[in-house]
Coordinates of N, CA, C and O in Angstrom, one line a residue:
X1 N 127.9 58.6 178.2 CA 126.8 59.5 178.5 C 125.5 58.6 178.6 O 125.2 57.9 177.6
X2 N 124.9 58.6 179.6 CA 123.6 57.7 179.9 C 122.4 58.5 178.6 O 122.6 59.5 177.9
X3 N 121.5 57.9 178.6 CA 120.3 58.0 177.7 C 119.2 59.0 178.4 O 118.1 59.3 177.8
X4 N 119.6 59.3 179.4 CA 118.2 60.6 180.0 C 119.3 61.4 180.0 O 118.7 62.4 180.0
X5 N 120.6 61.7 180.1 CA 121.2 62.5 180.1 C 121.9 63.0 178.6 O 122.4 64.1 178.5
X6 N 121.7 62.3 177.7 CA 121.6 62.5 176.7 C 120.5 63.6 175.9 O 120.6 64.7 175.5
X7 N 119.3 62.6 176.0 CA 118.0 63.5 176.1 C 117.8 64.6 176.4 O 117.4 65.5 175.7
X8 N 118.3 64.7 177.8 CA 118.6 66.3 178.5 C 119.1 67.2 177.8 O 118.4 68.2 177.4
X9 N 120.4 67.1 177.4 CA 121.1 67.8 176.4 C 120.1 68.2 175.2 O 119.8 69.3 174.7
X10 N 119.6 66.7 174.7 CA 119.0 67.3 173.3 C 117.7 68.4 173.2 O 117.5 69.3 172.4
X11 N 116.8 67.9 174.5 CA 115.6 69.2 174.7 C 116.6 70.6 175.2 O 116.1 71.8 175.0
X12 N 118.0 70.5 175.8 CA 118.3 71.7 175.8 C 118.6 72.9 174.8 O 118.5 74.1 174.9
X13 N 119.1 71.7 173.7 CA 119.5 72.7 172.5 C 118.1 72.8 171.6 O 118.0 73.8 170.8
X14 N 116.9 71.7 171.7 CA 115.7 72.3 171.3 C 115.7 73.6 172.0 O 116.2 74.5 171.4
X15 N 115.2 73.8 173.2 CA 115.0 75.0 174.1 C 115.9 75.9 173.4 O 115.2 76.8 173.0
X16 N 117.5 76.1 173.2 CA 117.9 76.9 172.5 C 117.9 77.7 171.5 O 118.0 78.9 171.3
X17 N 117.6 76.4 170.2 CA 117.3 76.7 169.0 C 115.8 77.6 168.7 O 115.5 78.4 167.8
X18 N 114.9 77.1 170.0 CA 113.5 77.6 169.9 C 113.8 79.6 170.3 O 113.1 80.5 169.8
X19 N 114.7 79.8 171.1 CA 114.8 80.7 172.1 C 115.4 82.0 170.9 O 115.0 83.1 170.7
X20 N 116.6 81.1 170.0 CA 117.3 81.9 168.9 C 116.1 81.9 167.7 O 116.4 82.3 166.6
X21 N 115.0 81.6 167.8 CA 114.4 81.5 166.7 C 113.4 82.6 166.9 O 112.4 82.7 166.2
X22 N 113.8 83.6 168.0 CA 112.7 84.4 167.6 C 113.3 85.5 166.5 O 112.7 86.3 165.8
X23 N 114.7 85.3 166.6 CA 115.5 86.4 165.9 C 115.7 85.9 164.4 O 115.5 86.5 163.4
X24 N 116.1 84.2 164.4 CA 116.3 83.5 163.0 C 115.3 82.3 163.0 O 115.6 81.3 163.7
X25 N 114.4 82.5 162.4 CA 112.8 81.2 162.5 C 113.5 80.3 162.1 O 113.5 79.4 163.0
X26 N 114.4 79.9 161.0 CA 115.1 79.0 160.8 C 115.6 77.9 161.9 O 115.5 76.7 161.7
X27 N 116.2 78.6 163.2 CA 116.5 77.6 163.9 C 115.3 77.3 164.9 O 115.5 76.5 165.7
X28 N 114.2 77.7 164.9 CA 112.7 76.9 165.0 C 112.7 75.8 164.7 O 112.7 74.7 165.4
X29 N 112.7 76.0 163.1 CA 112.3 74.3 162.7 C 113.7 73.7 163.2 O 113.4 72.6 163.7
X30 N 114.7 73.8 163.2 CA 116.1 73.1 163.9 C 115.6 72.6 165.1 O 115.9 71.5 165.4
X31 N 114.7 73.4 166.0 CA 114.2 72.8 167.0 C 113.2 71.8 166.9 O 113.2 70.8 167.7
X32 N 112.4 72.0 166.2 CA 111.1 71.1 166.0 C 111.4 70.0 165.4 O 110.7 69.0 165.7
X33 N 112.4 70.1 164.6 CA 113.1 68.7 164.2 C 114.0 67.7 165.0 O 114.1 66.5 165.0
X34 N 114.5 68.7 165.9 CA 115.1 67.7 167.4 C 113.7 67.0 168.2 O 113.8 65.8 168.7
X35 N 112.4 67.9 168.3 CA 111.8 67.2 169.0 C 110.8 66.2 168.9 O 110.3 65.5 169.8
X36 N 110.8 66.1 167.3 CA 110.3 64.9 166.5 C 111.5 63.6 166.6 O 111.3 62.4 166.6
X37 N 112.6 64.0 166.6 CA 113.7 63.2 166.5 C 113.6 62.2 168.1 O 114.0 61.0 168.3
X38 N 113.1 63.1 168.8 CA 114.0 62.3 170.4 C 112.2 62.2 171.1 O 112.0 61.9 172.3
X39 N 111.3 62.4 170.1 CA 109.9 62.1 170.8 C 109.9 60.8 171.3 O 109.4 60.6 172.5
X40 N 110.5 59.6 170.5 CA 109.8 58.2 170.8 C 110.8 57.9 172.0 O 110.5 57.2 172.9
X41 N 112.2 58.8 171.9 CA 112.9 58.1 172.7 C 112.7 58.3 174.4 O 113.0 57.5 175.3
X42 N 111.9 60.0 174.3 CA 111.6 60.4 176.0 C 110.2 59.9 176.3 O 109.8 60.3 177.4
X43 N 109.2 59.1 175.5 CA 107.9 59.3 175.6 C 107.3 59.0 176.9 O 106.3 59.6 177.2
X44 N 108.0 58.2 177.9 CA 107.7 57.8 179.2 C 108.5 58.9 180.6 O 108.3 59.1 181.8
X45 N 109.3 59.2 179.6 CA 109.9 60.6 180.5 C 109.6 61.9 180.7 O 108.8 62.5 179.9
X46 N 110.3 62.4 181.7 CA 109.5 64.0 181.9 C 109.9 64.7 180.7 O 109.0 65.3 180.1
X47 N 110.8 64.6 180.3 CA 111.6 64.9 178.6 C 110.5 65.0 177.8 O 110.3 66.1 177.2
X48 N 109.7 64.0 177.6 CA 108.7 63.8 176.4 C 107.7 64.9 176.5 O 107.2 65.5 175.5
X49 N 107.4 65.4 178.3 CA 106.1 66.4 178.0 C 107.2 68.0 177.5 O 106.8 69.2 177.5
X50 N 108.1 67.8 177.2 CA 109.0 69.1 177.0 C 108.9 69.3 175.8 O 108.6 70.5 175.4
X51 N 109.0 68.3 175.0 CA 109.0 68.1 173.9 C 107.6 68.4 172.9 O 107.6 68.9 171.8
X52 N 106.4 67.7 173.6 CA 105.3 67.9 173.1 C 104.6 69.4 173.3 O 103.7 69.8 172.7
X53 N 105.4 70.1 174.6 CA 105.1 71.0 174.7 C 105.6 72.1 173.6 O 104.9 72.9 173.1
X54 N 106.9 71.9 173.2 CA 107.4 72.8 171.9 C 107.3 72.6 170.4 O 107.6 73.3 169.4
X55 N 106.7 71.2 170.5 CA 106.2 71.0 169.0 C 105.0 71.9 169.2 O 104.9 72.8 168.3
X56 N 104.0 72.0 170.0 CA 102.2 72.7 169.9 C 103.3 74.1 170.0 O 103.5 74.5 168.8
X57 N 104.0 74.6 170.9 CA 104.4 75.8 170.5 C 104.9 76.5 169.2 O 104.8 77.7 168.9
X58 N 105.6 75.2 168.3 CA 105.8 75.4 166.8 C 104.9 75.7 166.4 O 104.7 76.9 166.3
X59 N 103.8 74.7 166.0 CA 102.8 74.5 165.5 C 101.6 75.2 165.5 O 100.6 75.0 164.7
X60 N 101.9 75.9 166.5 CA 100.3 76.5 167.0 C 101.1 78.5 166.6 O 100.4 79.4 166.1
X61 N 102.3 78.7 166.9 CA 102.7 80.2 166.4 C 102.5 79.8 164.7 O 101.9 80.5 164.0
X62 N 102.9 78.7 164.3 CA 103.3 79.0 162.6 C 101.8 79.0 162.2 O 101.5 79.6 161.2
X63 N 100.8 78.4 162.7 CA 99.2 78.4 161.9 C 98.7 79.8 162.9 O 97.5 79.9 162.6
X64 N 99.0 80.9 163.7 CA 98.5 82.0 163.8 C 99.0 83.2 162.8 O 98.4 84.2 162.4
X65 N 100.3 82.5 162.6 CA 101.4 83.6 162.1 C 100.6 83.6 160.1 O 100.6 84.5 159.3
X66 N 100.0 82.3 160.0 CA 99.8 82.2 158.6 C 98.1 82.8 158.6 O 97.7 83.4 157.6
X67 N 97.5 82.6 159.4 CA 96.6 82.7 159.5 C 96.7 84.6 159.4 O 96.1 85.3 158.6
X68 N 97.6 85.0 160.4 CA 97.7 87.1 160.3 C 98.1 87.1 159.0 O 97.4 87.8 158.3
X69 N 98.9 86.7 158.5 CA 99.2 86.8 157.1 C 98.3 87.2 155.8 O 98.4 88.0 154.9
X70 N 97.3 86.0 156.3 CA 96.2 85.7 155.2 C 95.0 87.1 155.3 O 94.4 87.7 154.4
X71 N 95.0 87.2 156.5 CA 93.5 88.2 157.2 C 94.4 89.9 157.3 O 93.8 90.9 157.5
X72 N 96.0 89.9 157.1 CA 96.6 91.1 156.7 C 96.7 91.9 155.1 O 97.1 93.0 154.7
X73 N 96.1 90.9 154.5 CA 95.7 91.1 152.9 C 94.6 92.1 153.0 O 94.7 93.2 152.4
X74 N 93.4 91.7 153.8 CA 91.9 92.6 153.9 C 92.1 94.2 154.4 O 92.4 94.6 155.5
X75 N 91.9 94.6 153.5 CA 92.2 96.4 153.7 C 91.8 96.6 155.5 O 92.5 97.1 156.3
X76 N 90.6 95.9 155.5 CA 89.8 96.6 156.7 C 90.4 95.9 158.1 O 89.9 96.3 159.2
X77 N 91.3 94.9 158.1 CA 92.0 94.1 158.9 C 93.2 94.7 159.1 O 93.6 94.8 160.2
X78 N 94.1 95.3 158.1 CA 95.5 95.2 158.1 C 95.8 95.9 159.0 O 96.8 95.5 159.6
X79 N 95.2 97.1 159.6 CA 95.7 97.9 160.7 C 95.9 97.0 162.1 O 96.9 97.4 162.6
X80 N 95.4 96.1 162.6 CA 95.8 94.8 163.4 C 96.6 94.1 163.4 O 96.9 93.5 164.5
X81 N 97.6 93.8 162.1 CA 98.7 93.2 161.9 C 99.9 93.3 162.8 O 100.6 92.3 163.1
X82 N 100.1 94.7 163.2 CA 101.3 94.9 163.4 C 100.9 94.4 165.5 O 101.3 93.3 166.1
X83 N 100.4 95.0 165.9 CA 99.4 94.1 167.3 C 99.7 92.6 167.7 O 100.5 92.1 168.5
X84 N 98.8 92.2 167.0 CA 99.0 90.9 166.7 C 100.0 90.1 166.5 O 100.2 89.0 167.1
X85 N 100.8 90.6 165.6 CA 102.1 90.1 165.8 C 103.3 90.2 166.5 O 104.4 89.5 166.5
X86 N 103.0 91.2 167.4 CA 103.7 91.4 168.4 C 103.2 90.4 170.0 O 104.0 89.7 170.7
X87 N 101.7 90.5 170.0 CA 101.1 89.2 170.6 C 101.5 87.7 170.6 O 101.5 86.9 171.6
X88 N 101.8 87.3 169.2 CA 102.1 86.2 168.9 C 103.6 86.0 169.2 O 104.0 84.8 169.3
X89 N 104.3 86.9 169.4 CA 105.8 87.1 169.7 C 106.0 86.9 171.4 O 106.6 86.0 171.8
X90 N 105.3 87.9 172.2 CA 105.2 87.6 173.4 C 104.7 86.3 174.0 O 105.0 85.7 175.0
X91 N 103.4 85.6 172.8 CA 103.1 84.2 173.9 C 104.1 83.6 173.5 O 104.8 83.1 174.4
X92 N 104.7 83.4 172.0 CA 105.8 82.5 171.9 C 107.2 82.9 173.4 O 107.4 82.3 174.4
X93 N 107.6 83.6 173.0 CA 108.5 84.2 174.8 C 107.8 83.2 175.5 O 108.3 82.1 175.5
X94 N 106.5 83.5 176.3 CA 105.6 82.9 177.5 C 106.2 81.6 177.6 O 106.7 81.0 178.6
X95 N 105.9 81.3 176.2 CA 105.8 79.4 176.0 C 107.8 78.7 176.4 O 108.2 77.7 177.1
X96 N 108.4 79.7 175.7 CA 109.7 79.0 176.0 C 110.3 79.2 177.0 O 111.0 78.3 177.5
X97 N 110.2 81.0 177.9 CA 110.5 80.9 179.1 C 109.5 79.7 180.5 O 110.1 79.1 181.4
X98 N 108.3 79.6 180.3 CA 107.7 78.7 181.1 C 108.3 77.6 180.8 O 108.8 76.9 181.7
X99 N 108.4 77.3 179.4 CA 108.7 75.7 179.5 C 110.1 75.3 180.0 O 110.3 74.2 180.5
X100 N 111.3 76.4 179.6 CA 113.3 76.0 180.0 C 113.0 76.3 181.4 O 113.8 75.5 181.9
X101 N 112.1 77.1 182.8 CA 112.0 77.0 183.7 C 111.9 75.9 184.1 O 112.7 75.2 184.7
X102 N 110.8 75.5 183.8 CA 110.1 74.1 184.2 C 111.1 72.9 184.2 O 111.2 72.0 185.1
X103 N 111.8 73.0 182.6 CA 113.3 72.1 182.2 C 114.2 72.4 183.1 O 114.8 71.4 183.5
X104 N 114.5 73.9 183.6 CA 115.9 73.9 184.3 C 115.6 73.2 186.1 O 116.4 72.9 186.9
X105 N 114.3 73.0 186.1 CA 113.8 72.6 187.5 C 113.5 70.9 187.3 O 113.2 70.2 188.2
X106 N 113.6 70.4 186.2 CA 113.6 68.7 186.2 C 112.4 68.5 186.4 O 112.2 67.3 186.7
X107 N 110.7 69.7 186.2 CA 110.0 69.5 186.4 C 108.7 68.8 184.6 O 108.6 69.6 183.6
X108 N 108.4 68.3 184.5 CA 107.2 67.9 183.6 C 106.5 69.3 182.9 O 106.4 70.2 183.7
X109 N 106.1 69.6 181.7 CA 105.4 70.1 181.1 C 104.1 69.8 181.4 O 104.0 68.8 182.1
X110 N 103.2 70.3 181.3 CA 101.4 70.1 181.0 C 100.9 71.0 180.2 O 101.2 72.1 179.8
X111 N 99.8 70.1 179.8 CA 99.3 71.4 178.6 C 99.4 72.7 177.7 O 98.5 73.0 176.9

């Protein structure tokens, strides 16, 4: 098995593990750990913007998700909780269907 074809495979089962993670978060970080793992190796490849695109997708749901958590404590906030987290649920969706599109087309990530 060649080394971009390898890679392929591994952002696929990131893409998977991200996709199963809306039901078990657990396999989230299974994905975010693949994409730190195979960062250095796609960094010049279209692979690499896949990758960096689903680490900010980690990273940017788990500091919203903690942040509703914290501001779901304040009496006068909590009625937003349930909203919002349904929000944070659909961009995460956004982020991984855009991004395995983009993957199943051999096409580069951006921002």
């Amino acid at each position: 098995m060649s080394n971009a074809e390898s890679a392929r495979k591994a952002l696929l089962i990131a893409y998977i593990c991200y996709g199963i993670g809306i039901v078990f978060p657990v396999l989230a970080i299974v994905g975010v750990i693949i994409n730190y793992i195979n960062q250095d190796q796609t960094q010049d490849q279209w692979v690499g913007s896949h990758h960096r695109w689903l680490k900010r997708t980690f990273w940017i749901g788990l500091l919203l998700t903690l942040v509703l958590s914290a501001l779901s404590f304040i009496p006068v906030l909590g009625f937003v909780t349930l909203p919002v987290i349904f929000a944070i649920g659909i961009w995460y969706i956004y982020r991984i269907v855009r991004g395995g599109l983009r993957f199943l087309d051999n096409q580069p990530m951006y921002g």
